[in-house]
Short mmCIF file of C-alpha atoms and ligand atoms in Angstrom, two decimals:
data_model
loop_
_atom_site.label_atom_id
_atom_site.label_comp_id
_atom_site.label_asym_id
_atom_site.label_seq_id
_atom_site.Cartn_x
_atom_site.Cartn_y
_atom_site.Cartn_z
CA UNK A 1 -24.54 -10.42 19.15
CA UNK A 2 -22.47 -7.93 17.55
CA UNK A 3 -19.18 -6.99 19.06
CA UNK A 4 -18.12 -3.92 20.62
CA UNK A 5 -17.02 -1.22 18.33
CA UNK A 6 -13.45 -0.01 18.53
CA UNK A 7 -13.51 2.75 16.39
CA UNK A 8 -15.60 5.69 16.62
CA UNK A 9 -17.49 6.68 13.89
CA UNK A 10 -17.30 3.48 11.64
CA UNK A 11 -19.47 3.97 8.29
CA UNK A 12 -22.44 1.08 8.14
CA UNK A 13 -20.79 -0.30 4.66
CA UNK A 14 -17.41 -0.08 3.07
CA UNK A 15 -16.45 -1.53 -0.47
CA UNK A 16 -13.35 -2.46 -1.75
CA UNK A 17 -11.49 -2.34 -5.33
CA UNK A 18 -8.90 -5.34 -4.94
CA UNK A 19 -6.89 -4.11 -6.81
CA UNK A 20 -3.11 -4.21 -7.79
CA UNK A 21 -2.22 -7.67 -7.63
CA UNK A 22 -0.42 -7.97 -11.09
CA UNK A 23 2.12 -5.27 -10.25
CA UNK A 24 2.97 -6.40 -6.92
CA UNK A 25 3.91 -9.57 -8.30
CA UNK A 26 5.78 -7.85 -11.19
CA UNK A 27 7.52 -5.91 -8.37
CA UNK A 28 8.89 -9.05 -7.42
CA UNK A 29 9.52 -11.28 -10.77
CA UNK A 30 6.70 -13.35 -9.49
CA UNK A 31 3.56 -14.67 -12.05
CA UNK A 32 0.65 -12.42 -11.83
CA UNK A 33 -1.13 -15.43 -10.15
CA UNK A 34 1.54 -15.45 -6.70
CA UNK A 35 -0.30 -11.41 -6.76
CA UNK A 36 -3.88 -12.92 -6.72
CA UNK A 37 -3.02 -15.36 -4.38
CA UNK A 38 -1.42 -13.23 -1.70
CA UNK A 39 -4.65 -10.93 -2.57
CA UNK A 40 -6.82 -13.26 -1.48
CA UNK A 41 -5.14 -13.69 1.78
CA UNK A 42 -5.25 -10.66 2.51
CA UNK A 43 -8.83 -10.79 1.79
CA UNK A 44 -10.02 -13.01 4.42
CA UNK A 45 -7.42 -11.30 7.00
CA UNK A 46 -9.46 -8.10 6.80
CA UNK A 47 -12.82 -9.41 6.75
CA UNK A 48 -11.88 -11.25 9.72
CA UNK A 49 -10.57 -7.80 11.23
CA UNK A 50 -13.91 -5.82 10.11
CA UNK A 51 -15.95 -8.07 11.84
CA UNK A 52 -13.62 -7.47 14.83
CA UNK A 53 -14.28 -3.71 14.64
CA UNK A 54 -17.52 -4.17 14.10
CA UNK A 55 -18.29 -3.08 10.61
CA UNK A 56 -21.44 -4.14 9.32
CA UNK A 57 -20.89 -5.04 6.11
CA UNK A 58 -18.29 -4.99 3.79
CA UNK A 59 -18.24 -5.88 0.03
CA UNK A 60 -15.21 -6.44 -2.07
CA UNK A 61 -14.58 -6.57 -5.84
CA UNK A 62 -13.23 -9.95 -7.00
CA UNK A 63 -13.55 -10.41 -10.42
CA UNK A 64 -15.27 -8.04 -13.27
CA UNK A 65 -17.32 -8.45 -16.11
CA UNK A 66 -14.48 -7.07 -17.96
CA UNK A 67 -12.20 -9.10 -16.45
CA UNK A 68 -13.19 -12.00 -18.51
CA UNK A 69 -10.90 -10.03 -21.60
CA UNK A 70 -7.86 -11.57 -19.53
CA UNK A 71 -5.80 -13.97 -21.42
CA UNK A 72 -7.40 -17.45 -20.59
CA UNK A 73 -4.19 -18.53 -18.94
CA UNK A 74 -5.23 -15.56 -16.25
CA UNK A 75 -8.52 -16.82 -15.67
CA UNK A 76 -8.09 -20.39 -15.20
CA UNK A 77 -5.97 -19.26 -12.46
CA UNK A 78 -8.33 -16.92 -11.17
CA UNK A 79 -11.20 -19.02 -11.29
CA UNK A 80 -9.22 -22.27 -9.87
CA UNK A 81 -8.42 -19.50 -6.99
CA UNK A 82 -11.61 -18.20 -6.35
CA UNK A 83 -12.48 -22.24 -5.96
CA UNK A 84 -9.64 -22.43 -3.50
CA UNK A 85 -10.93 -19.60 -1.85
CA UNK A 86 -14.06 -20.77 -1.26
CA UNK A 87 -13.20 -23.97 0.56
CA UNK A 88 -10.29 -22.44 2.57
CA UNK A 89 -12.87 -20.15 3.87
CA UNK A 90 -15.48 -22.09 4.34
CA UNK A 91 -12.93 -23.38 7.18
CA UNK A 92 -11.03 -20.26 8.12
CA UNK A 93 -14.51 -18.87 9.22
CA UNK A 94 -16.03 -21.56 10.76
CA UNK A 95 -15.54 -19.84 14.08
CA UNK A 96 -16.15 -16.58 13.09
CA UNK A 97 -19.49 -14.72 12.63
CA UNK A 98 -19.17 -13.64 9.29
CA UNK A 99 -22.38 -14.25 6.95
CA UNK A 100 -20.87 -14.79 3.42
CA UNK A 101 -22.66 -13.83 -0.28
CA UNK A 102 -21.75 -13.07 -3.60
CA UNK A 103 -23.39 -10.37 -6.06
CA UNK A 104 -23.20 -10.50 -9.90
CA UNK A 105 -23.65 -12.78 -12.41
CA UNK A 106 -23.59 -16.79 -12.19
CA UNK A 107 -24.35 -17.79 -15.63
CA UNK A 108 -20.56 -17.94 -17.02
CA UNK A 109 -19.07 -19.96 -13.89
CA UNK A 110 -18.30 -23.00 -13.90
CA UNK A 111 -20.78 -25.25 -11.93
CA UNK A 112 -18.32 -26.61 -9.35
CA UNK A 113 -17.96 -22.69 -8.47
CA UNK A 114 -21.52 -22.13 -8.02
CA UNK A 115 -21.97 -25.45 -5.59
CA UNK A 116 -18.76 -23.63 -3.79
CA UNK A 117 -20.54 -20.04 -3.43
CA UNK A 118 -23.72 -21.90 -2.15
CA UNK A 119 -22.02 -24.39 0.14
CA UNK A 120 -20.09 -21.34 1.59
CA UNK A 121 -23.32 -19.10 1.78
CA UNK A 122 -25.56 -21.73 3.08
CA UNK A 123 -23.14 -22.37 6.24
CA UNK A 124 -22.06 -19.07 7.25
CA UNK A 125 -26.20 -18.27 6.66
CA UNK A 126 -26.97 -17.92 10.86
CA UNK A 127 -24.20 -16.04 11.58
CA UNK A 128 -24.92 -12.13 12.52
CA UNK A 129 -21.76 -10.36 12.46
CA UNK A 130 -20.09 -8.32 9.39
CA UNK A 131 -21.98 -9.21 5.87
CA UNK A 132 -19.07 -10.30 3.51
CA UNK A 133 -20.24 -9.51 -0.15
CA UNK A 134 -18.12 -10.77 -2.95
CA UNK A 135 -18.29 -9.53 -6.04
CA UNK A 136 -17.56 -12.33 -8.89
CA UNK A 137 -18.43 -11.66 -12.25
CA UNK A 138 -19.88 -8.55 -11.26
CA UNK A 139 -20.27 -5.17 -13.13
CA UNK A 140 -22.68 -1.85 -12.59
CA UNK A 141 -24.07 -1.66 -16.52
CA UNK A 142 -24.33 -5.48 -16.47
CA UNK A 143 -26.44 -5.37 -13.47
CA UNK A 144 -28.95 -2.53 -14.41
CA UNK A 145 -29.22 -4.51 -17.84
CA UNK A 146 -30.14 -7.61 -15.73
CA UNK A 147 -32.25 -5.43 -13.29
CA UNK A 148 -34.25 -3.22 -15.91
CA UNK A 149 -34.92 -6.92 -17.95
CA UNK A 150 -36.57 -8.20 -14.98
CA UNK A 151 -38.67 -4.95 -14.43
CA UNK A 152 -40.05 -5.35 -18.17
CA UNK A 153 -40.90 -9.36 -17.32
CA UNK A 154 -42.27 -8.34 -14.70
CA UNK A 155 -44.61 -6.02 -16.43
CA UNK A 156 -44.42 -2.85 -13.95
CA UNK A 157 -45.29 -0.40 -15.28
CA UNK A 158 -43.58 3.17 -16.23
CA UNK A 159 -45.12 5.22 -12.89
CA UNK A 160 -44.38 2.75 -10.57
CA UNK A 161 -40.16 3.51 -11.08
CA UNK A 162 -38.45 4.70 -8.65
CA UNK A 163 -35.15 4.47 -6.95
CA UNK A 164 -36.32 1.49 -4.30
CA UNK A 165 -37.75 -0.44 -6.95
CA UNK A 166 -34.53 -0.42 -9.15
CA UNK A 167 -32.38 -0.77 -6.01
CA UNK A 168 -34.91 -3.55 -5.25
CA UNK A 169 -34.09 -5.20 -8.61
CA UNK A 170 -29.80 -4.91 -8.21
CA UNK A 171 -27.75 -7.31 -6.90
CA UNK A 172 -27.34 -5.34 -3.79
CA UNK A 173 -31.20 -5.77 -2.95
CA UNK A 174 -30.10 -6.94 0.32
CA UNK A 175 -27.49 -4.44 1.35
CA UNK A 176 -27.52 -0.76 2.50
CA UNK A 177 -25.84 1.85 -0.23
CA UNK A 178 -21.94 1.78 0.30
CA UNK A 179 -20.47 4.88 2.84
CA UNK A 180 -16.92 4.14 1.54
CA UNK A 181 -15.11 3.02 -1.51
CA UNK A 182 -11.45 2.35 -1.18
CA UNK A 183 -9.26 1.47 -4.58
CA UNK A 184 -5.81 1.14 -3.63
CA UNK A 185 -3.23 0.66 -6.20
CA UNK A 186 -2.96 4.40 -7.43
CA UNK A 187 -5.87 3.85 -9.93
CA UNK A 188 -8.50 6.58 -9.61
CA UNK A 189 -11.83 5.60 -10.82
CA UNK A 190 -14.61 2.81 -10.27
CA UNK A 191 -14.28 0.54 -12.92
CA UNK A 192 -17.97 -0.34 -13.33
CA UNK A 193 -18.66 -0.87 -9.44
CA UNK A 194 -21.37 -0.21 -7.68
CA UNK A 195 -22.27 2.47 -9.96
CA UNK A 196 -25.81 3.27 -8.76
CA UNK A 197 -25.10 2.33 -5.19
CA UNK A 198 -22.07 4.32 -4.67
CA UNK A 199 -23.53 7.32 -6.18
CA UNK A 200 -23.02 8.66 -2.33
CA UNK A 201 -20.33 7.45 -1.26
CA UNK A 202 -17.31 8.82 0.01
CA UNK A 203 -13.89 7.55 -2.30
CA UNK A 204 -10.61 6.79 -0.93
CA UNK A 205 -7.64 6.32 -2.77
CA UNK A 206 -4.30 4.89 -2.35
CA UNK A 207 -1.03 3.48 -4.08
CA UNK A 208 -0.62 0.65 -1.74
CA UNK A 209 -0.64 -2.43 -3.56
CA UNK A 210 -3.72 -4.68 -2.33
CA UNK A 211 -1.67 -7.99 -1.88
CA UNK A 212 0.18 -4.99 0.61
CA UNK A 213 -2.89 -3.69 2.56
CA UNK A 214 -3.14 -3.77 6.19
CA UNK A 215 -6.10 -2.66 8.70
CA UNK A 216 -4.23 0.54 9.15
CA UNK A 217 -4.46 1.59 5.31
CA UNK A 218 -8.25 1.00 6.05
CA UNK A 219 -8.45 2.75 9.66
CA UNK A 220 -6.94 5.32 7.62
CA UNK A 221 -9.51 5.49 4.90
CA UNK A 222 -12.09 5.61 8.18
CA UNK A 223 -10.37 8.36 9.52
CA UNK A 224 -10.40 10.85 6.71
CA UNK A 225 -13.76 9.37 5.62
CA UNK A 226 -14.96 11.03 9.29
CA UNK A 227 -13.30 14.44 7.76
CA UNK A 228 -15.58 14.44 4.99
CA UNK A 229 -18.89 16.64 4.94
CA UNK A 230 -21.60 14.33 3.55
CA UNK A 231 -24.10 16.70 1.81
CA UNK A 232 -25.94 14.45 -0.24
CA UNK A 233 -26.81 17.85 -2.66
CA UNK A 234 -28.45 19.64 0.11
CA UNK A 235 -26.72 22.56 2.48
CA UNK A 236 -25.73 22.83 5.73
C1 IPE B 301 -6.87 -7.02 -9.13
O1 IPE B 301 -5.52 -6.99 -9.47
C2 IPE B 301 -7.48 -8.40 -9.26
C3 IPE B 301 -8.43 -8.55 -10.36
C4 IPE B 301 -8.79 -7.59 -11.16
C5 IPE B 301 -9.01 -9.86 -10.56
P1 IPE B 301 -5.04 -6.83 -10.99
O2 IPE B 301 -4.90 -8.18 -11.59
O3 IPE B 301 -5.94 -5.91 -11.72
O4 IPE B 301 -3.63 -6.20 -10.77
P2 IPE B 301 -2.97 -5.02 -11.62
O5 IPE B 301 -3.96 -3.89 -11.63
O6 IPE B 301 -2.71 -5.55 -12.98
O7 IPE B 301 -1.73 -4.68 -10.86
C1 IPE B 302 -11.18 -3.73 -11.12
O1 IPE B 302 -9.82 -3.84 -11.38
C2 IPE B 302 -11.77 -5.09 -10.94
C3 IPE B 302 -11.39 -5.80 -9.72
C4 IPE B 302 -10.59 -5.36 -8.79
C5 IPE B 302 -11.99 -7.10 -9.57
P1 IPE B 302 -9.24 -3.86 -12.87
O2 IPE B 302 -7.77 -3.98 -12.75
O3 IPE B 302 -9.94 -4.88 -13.66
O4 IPE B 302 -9.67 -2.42 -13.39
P2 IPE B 302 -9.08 -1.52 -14.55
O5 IPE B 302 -8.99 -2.36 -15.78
O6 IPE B 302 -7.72 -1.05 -14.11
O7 IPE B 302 -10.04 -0.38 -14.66
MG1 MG B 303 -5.96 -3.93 -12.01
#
């Protein structure tokens, strides 16, 4: 059953950049990994609070195609986190209704990552509040390559295109267009996410550091998202 909603107005899907990790730990002579870590905390505190509210879904950036040009060092701690991550979820949401899935590319993880993602999916599966969509190993121009491959092998041909059947063939098959994008960390673009789904949506910025957000940097994003006039290219 979903649970009652607090604020008015909510938008149906809200994505996140996570972003700003590395300079809040510079801030603070820490490693750039103590910055990921704290990230990912904060993570799972405000999926935990957007099922509260009663978003629907939210999906949040965790690792790019681009971020593989990292130095290794970065990685390996990324990836050992995102395994970490994983498992501390799987019990942190055991009692909460929070269905779990990834988007992007699974090819160039490491296997014990992939039993992680499906372990995690497979148990939060039943569970009807907020969708959680991670995004690991995910970029926009990697995806329509992946998508517009599969059209081809699948022999469709050139008049059947159109929008639902590339949307059909993303990632994001299963999830409504995003309402909302939110990149803190003073950084003003999308850094090849959701490229084609967000082509919509409304953008919020903001300097805050991720590992520093809170639930009122994102009530805020809701509340000027409700100020914005959605035309979608028509008039009104
Ligand atoms: C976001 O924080 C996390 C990932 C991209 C994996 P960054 O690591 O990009 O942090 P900054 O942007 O360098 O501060
Ligand atoms: C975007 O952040 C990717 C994630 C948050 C996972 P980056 O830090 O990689 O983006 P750029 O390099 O500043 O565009
Ligand atoms: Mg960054």
């Amino acid at each position: 059953m979903r649970k009652k909603i607090e604020i008015d107005n909510l938008p149906n899907h809200i994505a996140i950049i996570m972003d700003g990790n590395g300079r809040w730990a510079k801030k603070r002579g820490l490693p750039r990994s103590a910055g990921h870590r704290q990230g990912a905390k904060v993570v799972q505190d405000i999926a935990i609070a957007c099922d509260k509210i009663g978003l629907a879904y939210l999906t949040v950036y965790a690792f790019s195609t681009e971020n593989w040009k990292r130095p290794q060092k970065e990685i390996n701690s990324l990836m050992s986190l995102i395994r970490e991550f994983l498992e501390d979820t799987e019990k942190k949401f055991d009692k909460e209704n929070i269905r779990i899935q990834t988007i992007g590319r699974t090819d160039r993880l490491d296997s014990d990552i992939i039993k992680g993602i499906k372990r995690t999916v497979q148990k939060n599966k039943h569970k009807t509040g907020l969708t959680f969509t991670l995004a690991i190993d995910y970029g926009s121009r990697d995806e329509i390559i992946h998508a517009t491959k599969k059209i081809i092998d699948n022999n469709i041909s050139s008049e059947k295109i159109t929008e639902d059947l590339i949307s059909s063939y993303l990632f994001t098959n299963q999830l409504p267009d995003p309402d909302l994008v939110i990149r803190p960390s003073g950084e003003q673009r999308l850094s090849n996410f959701l490229m084609w789904q967000a082509s919509y949506a409304e953008l919020w910025f903001s300097n805050i550091l991720w590992p520093d957000f809170k639930m009122k940097h994102l009530k805020e994003a809701i509340k000027v998202y409700n100020q914005r006039d959605r035309r979608y290219g028509g008039v009104k």
